[in-house]
Coordinates of C-alpha atoms and ligand atoms in Angstrom, one line a residue:
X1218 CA -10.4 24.6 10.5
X1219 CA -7.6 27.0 10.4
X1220 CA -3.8 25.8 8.7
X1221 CA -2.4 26.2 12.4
X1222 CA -4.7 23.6 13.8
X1223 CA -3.3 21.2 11.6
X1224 CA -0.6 19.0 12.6
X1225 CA 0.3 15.9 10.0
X1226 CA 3.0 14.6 12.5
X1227 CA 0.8 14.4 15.2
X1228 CA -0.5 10.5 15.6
X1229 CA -4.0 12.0 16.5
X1230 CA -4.6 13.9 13.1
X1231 CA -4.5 9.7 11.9
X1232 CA -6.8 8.7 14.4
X1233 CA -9.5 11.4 13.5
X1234 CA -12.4 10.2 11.0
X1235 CA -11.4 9.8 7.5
X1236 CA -13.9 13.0 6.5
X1237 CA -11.8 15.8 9.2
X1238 CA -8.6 14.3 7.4
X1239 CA -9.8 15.4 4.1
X1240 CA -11.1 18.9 5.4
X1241 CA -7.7 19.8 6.6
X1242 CA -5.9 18.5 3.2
X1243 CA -8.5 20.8 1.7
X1244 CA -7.3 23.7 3.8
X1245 CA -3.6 22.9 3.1
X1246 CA -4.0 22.8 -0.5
X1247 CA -6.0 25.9 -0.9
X1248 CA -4.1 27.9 1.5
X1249 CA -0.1 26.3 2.2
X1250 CA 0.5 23.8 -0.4
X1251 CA 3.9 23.2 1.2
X1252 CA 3.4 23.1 4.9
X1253 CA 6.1 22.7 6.7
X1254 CA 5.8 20.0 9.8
X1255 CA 7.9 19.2 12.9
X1256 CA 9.2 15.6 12.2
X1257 CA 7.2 13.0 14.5
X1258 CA 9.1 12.0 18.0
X1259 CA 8.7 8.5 17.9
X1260 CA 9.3 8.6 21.7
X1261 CA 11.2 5.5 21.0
X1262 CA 13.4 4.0 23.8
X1263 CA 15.4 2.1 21.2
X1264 CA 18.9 2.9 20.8
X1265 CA 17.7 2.2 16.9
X1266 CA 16.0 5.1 17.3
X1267 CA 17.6 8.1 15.8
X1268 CA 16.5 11.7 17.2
X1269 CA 14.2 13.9 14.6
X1270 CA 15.6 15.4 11.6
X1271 CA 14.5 18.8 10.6
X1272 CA 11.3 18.5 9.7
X1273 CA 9.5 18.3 6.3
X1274 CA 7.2 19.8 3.5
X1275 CA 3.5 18.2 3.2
X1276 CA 3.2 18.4 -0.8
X1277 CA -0.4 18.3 -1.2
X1278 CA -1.6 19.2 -4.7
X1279 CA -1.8 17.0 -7.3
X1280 CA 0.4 18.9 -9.7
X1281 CA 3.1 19.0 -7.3
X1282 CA 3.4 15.3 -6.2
X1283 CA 3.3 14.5 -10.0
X1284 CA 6.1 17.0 -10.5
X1285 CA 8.2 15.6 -8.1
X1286 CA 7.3 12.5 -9.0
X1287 CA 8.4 12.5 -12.5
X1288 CA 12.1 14.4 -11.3
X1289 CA 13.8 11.4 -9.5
X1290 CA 17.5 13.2 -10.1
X1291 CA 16.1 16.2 -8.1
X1292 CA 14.1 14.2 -5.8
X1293 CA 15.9 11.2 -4.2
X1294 CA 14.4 8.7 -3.1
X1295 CA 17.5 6.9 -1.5
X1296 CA 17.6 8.2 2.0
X1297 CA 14.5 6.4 2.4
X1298 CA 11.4 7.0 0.8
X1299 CA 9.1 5.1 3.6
X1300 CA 10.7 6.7 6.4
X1301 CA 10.5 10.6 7.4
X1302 CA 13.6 10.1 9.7
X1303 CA 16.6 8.9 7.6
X1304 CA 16.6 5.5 8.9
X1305 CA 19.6 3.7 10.5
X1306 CA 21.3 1.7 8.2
X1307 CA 20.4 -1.7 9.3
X1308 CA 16.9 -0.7 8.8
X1309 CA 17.7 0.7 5.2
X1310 CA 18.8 -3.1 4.5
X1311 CA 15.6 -4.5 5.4
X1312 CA 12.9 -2.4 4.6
X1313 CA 14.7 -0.2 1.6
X1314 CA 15.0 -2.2 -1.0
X1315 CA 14.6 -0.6 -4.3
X1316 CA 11.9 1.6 -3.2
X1317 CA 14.6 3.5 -1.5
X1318 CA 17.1 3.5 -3.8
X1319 CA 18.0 6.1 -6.5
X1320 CA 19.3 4.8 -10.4
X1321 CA 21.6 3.0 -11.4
X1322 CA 20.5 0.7 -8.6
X1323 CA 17.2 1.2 -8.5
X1324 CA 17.4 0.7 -12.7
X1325 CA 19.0 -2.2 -12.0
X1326 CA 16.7 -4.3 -9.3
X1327 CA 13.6 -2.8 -11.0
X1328 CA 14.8 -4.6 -13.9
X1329 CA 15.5 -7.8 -12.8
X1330 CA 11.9 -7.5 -10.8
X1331 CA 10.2 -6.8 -13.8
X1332 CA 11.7 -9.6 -15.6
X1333 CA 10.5 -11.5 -13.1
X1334 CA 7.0 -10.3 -13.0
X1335 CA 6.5 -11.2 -16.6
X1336 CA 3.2 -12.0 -18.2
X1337 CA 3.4 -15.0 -17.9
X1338 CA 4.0 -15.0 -14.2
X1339 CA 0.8 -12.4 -14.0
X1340 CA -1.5 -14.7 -16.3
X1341 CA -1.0 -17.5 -14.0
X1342 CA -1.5 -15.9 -10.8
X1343 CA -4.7 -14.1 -12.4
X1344 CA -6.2 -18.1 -12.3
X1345 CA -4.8 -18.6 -8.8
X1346 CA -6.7 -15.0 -7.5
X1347 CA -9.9 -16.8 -8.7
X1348 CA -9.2 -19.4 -6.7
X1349 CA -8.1 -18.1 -3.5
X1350 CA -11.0 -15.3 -3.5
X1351 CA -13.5 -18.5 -4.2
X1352 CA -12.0 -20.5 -1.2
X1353 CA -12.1 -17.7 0.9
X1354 CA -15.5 -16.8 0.1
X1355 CA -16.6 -20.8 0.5
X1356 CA -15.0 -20.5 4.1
X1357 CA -17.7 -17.3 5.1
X1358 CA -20.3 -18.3 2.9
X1359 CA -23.3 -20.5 5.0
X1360 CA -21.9 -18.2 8.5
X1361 CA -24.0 -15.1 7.5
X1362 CA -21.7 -12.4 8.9
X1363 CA -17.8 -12.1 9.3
X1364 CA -15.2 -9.9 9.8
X1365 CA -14.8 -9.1 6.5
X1366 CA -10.7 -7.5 6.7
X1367 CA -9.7 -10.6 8.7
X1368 CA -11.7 -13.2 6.8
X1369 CA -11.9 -11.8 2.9
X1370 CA -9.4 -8.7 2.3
X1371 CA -6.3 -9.7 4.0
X1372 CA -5.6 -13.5 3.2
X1373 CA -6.1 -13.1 -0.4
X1374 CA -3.1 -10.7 -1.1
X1375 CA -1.0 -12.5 1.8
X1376 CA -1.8 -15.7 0.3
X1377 CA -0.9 -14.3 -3.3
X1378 CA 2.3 -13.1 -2.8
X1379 CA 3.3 -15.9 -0.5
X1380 CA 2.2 -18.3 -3.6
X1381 CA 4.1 -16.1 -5.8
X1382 CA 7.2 -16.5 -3.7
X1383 CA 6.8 -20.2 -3.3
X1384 CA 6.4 -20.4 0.1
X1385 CA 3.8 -22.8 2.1
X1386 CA 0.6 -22.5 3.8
X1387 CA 1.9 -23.3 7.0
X1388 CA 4.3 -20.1 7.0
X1389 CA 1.3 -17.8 6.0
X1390 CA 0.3 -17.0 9.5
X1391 CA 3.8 -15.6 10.7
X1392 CA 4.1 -13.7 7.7
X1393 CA 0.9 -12.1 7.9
X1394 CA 2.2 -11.5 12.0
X1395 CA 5.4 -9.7 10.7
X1396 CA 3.7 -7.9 7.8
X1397 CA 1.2 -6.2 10.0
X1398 CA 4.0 -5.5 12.4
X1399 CA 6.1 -3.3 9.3
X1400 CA 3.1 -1.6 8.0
X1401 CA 1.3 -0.7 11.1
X1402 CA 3.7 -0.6 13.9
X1403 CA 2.3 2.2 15.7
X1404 CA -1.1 0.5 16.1
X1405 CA -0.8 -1.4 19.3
X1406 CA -3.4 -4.0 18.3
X1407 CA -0.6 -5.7 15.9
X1408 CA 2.1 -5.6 19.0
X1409 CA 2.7 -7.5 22.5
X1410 CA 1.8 -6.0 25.4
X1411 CA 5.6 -3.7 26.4
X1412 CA 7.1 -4.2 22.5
X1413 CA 8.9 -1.7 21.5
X1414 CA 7.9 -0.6 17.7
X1415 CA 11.8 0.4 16.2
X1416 CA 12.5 -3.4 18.2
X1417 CA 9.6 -5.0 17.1
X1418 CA 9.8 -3.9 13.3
X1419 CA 13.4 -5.2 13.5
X1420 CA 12.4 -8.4 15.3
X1421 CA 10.0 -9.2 12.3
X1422 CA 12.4 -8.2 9.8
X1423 CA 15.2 -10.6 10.9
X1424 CA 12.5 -13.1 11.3
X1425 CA 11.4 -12.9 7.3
X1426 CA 14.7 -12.8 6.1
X1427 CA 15.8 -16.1 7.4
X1428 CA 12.7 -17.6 6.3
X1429 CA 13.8 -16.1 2.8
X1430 CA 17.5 -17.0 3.2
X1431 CA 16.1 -20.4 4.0
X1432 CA 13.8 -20.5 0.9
X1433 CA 16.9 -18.8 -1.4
X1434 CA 18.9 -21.7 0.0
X1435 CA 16.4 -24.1 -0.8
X1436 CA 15.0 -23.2 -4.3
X1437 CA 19.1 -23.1 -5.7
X1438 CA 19.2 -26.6 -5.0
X1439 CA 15.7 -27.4 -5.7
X1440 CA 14.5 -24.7 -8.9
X1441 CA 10.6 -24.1 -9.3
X1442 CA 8.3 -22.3 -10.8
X1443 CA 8.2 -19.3 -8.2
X1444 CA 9.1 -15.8 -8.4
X1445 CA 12.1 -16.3 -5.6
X1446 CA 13.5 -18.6 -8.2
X1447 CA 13.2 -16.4 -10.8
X1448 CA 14.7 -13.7 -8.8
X1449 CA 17.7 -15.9 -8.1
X1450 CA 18.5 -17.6 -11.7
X1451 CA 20.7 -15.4 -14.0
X1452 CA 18.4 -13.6 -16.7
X1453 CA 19.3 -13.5 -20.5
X1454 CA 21.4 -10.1 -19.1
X1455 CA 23.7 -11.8 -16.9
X1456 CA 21.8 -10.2 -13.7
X1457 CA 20.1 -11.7 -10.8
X1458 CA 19.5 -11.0 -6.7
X1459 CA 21.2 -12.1 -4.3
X1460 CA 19.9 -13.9 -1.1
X1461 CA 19.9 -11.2 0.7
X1462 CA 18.2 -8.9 -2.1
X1463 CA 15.7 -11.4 -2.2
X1464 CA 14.8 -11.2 1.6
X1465 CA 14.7 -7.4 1.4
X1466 CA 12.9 -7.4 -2.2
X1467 CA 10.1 -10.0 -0.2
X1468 CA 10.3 -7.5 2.8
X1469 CA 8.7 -4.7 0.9
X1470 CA 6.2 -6.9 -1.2
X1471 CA 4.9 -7.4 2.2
X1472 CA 4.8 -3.4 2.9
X1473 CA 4.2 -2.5 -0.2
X1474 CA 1.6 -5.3 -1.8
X1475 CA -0.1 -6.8 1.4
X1476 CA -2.0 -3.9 3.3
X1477 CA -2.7 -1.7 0.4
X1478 CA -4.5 -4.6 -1.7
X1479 CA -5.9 -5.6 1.6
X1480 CA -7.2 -2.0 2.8
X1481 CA -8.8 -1.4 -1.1
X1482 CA -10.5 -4.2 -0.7
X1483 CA -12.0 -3.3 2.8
X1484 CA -12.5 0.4 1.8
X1485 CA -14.2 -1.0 -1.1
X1486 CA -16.9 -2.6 0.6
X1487 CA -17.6 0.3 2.9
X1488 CA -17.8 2.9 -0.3
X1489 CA -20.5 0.1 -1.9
X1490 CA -22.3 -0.2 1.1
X1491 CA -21.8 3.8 2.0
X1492 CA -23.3 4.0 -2.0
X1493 CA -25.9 2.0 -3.0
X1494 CA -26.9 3.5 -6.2
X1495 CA -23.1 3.0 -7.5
X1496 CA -23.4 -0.5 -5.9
X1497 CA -26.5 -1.0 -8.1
X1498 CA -24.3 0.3 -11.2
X1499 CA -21.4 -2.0 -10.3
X1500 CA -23.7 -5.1 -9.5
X1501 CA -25.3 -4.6 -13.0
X1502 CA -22.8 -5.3 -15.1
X1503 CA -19.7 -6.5 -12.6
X1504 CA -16.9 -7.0 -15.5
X1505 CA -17.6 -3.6 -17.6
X1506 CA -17.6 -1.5 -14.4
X1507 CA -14.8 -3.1 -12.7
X1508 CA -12.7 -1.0 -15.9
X1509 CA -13.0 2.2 -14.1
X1510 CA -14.7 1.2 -10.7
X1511 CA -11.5 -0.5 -9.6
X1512 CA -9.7 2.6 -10.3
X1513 CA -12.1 4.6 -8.5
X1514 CA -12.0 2.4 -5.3
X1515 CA -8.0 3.2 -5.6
X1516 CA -8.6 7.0 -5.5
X1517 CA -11.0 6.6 -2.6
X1518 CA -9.3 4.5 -0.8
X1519 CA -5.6 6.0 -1.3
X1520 CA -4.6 3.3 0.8
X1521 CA -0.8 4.7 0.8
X1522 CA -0.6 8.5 2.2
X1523 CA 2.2 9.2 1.6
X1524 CA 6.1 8.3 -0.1
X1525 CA 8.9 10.7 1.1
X1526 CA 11.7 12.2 -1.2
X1527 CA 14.7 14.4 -0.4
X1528 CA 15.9 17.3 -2.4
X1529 CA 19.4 16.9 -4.0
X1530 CA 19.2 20.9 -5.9
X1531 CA 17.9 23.7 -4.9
X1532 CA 14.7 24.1 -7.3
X1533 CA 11.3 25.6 -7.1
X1534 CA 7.5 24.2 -6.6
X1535 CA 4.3 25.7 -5.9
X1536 CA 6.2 29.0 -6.2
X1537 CA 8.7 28.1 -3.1
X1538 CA 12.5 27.9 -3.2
X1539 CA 13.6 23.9 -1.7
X1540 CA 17.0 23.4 -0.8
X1541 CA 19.3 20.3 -0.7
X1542 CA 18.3 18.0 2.1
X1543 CA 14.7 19.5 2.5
X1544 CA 12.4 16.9 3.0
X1545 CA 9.2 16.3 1.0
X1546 CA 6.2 13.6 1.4
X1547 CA 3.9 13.2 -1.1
X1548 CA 0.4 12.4 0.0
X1549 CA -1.1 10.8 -2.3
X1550 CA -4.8 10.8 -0.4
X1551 CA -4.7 14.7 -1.1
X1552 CA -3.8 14.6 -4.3
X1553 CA -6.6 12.2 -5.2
X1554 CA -9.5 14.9 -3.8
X1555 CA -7.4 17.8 -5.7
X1556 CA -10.6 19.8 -6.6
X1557 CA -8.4 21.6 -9.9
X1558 CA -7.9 17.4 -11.1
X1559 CA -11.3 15.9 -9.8
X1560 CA -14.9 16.5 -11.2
X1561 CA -16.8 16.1 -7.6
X1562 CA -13.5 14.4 -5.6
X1563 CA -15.6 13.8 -2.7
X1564 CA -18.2 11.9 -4.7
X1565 CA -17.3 7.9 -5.3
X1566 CA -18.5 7.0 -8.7
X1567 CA -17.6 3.8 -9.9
X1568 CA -17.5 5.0 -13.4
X1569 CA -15.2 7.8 -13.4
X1570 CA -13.4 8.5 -16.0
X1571 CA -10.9 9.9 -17.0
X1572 CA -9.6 9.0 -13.1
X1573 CA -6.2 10.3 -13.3
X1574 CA -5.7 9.2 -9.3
X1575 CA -2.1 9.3 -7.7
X1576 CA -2.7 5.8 -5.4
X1577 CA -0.1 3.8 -6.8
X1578 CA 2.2 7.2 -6.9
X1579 CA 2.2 9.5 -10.1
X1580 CA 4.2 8.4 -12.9
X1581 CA 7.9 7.9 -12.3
X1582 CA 10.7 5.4 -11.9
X1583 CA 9.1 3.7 -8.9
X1584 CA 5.9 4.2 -9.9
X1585 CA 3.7 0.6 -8.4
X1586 CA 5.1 -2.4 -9.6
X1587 CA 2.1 -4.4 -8.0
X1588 CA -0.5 -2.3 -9.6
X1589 CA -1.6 -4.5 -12.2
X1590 CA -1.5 -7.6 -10.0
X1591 CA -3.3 -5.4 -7.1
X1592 CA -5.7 -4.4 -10.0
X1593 CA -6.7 -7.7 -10.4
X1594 CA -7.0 -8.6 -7.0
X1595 CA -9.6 -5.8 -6.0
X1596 CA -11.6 -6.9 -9.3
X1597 CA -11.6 -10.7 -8.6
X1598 CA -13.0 -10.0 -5.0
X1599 CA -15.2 -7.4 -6.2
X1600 CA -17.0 -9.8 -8.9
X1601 CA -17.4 -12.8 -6.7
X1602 CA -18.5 -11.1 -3.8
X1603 CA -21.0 -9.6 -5.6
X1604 CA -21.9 -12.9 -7.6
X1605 CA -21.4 -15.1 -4.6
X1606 CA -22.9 -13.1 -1.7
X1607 CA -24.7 -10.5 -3.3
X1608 CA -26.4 -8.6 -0.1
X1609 CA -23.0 -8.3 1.0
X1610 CA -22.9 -5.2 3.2
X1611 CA -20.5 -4.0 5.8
X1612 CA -22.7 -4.3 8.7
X1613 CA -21.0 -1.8 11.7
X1614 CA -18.5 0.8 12.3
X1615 CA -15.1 0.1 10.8
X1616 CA -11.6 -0.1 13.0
X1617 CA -9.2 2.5 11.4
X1618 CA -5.8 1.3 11.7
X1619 CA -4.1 4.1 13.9
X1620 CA -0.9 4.7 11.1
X1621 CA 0.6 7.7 9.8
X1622 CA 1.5 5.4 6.7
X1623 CA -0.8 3.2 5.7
X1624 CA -5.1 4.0 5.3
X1625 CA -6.1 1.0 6.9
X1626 CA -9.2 -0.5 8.4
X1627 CA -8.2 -3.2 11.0
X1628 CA -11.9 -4.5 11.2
X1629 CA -14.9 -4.3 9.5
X1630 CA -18.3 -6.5 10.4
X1631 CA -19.9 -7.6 7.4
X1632 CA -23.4 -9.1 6.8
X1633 CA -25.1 -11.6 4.0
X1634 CA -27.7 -13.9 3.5
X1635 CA -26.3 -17.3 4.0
X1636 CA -25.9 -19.7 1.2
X1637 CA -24.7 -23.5 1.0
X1638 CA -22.1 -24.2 -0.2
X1639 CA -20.7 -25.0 -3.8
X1640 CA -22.2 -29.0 -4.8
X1641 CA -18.1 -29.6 -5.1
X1642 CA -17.1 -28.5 -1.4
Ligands
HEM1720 C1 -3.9 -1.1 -4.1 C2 -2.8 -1.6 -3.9 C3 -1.5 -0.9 -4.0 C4 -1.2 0.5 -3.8 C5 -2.2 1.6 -3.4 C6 0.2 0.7 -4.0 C7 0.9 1.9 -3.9 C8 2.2 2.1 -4.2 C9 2.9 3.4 -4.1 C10 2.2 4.7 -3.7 C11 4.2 3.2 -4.4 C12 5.3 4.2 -4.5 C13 5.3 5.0 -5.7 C14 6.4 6.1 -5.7 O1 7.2 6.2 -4.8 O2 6.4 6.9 -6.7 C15 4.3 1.8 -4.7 C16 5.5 1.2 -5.1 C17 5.7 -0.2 -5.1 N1 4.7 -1.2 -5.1 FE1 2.7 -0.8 -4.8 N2 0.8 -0.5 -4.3 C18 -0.2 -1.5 -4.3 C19 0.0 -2.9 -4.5 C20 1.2 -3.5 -4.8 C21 1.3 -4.9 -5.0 C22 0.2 -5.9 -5.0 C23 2.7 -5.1 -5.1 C24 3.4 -6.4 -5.4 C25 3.1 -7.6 -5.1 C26 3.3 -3.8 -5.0 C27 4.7 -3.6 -5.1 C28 5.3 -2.4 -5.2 C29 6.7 -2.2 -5.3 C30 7.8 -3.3 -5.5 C31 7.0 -0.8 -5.3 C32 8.3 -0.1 -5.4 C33 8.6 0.2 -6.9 C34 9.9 0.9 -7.1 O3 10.4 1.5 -6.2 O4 10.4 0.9 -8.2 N3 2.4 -2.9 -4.8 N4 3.1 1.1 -4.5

């Protein structure tokens, strides 16, 4: 594969199997650690749509994306760090959020997040992981096969952070419609026949915040014990979000939380069944393993592939001069097969260690505020499937989710010996 071959932008270099991927991010970082790429033409008809900027650099070594990562006043992140065209402003309110913005507001929401994602908050959602990943797993049990993305990996984040923001079961379902539609709106399986994506991103956007502004609007009158009214009471420092912070803040723990717990778990099941002698080591001893196999499945799976920055000074990295308003996405999936980091990257071992892996972004302001809670997610699913169902295997050829964001499998058949269910069902 020669660097010229190679085009990032191009939706088809998504759709190719995960292994040609990874041979042409080998190429690129052995031979143009900072390609430069034509921005994608979203041949939107939307006037939303604004026309492509001037293109961008694919940082691809893993001493590069943790440079930049750790440099946020020479890499911004506020012109939109999950968009490579600068988005339109209405979009920025929506889908920014703090991922997209650079300090003191950034400093300042990440603060009042993290207050709200205390320990406390975290220890009792580790009980309710248990139990969603148990009833989810009672559903499939005596049916012998599933789908195991649509059965097993996806509700149990969706239903997690929905729980976490206090909302009901019966709104699950249309957030799970609008959170597939931000993440993967180029896949045409998660839109209606003649939607336009800019329209149809939009569409769901408006749609979660007024189910959040209804919440908001709801939980000031009527406290609980949920993270929206955390988010809304006045800390000890005076600060809190507003309504509208809150629908955006929700917004991108749907993009940011949902589809890349949900695509870890999916990938996870594919690398154990792909890898039966590290399924054998993980199956032995479940809890001790999931301390590094967890990890591992992260790396493998780099279910993010990339964040995007912007340059504010003209600096230097990999040896090449970047100018204000250059444009750089980090891909994390490279960084995580970086043969100068990685002992054997392309082997999966569920014991690595050290596994200094890049999936929840290098260290940095926004590096993932989920990743303990996601952490715990993949672990929980990971034990009890292998407890509950332990022949588990995914039993055909995955669907790759056709996305130049997200890693995502929209489909995977699985297989197990049936079993009744619990005495208390
Ligand atoms: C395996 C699952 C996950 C992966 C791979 C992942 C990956 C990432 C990545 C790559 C970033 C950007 C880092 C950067 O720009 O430097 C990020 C940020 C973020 N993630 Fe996660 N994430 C995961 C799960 C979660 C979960 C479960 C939540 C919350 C429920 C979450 C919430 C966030 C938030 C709020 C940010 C923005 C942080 C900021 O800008 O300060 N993520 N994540």
């Amino acid at each position: 594969m020669r660097v010229e071959d190679i085009d990032l932008s191009d939706m088809a270099f998504w759709a190719l199997p995960w292994r040609e991927r990874e041979r042409a991010f080998a190429v690129l970082r052995a031979e143009r650690p900072l390609a430069h790429f034509a921005e994608p033409d979203l041949g939107s008809s939307s006037t939303l749509a604004l026309p492509p900027g001037p293109g961008y650099r694919a940082v691809v070594r893993h001493a590069d994306v943790t440079e930049v990562s750790r440099r946020p006043e020479i890499y911004s992140s506020g012109k939109g760090a999950i968009s490579i065209i600068d988005l339109p402003e209405e979009m920025v309110e929506f889908f920014a959020s703090m991922i997209s913005t650079d300090n003191p507001r950034h400093a300042r929401l990440r603060r009042i997040v993290s207050a709200a994602f205390s320990p406390r908050r975290i220890n009792a959602i580790e009980e309710d992981i248990e139990r969603v990943a148990g009833r989810l797993i009672d559903r499939v049990a005596t049916l012998g096969e599933c789908d195991f993305v649509t059965e097993l990996a996806a509700p149990l984040p969706l239903e997690i952070i929905c729980d976490m923001m206090g909302l009901p079961a019966s709104e699950h379902a249309t957030v799970l419609r609008c959170s597939n539609i931000f993440a993967s709106s180029s896949d045409a399986e998660f839109l209606a026949p003649g939607d336009e994506p800019l329209e149809a991103m939009m569409a769901a956007g408006f749609e979660m915040v007024d189910l959040l502004t209804e919440l908001s609007a709801h939980r000031r009158e009527h406290p609980a014990d949920d993270l929206t009214t955390a988010l809304l009471t006045t800390n000890i420092d005076g600060e809190a979000l507003t309504p509208a912070e809150v629908a955006s803040f929700f917004i991108l723990l749907l993009t940011a939380g949902n589809e890349t717990t949900r695509n870890s778990i999916s990938h996870g099941l594919l690398a154990l069944t792909e890898h039966p002698g590290q399924r054998a080591v993980w199956q032995a001893d479940p809890v001790a393993v999931a301390a590094t196999g967890v990890d591992e499945i992260v790396r493998w799976a780099s279910p993010v592939h990339w964040m995007r920055r912007t340059v504010t000074e003209e600096t230097v990295l990999s040896g090449e001069v970047l100018h204000p308003g250059d444009k750089v996405l980090l891909f994390y999936g490279s960084a995580n097969r970086d043969e100068d980091v990685f002992e054997d990257p392309y082997t999966f071992d569920v014991r690595r260690s050290p596994n200094p892996h890049v999936g929840f972004g290098a260290a940095g302001p926004h590096f993932c505020l989920g990743a303990h809670l996601a952490r715990r997610e993949i672990d929980v699913m990971m034990r009890q499937l292998l407890v509950r169902l332990p022949d588990i295997v995914a039993s055909g050829e995955p669907v790759q989710t056709v996305s130049r964001f997200v890693n995502g499998i929209n489909h995977l058949p699985c297989r197990f010996t049936p079993t009744a269910p619990p005495a208390t069902a």
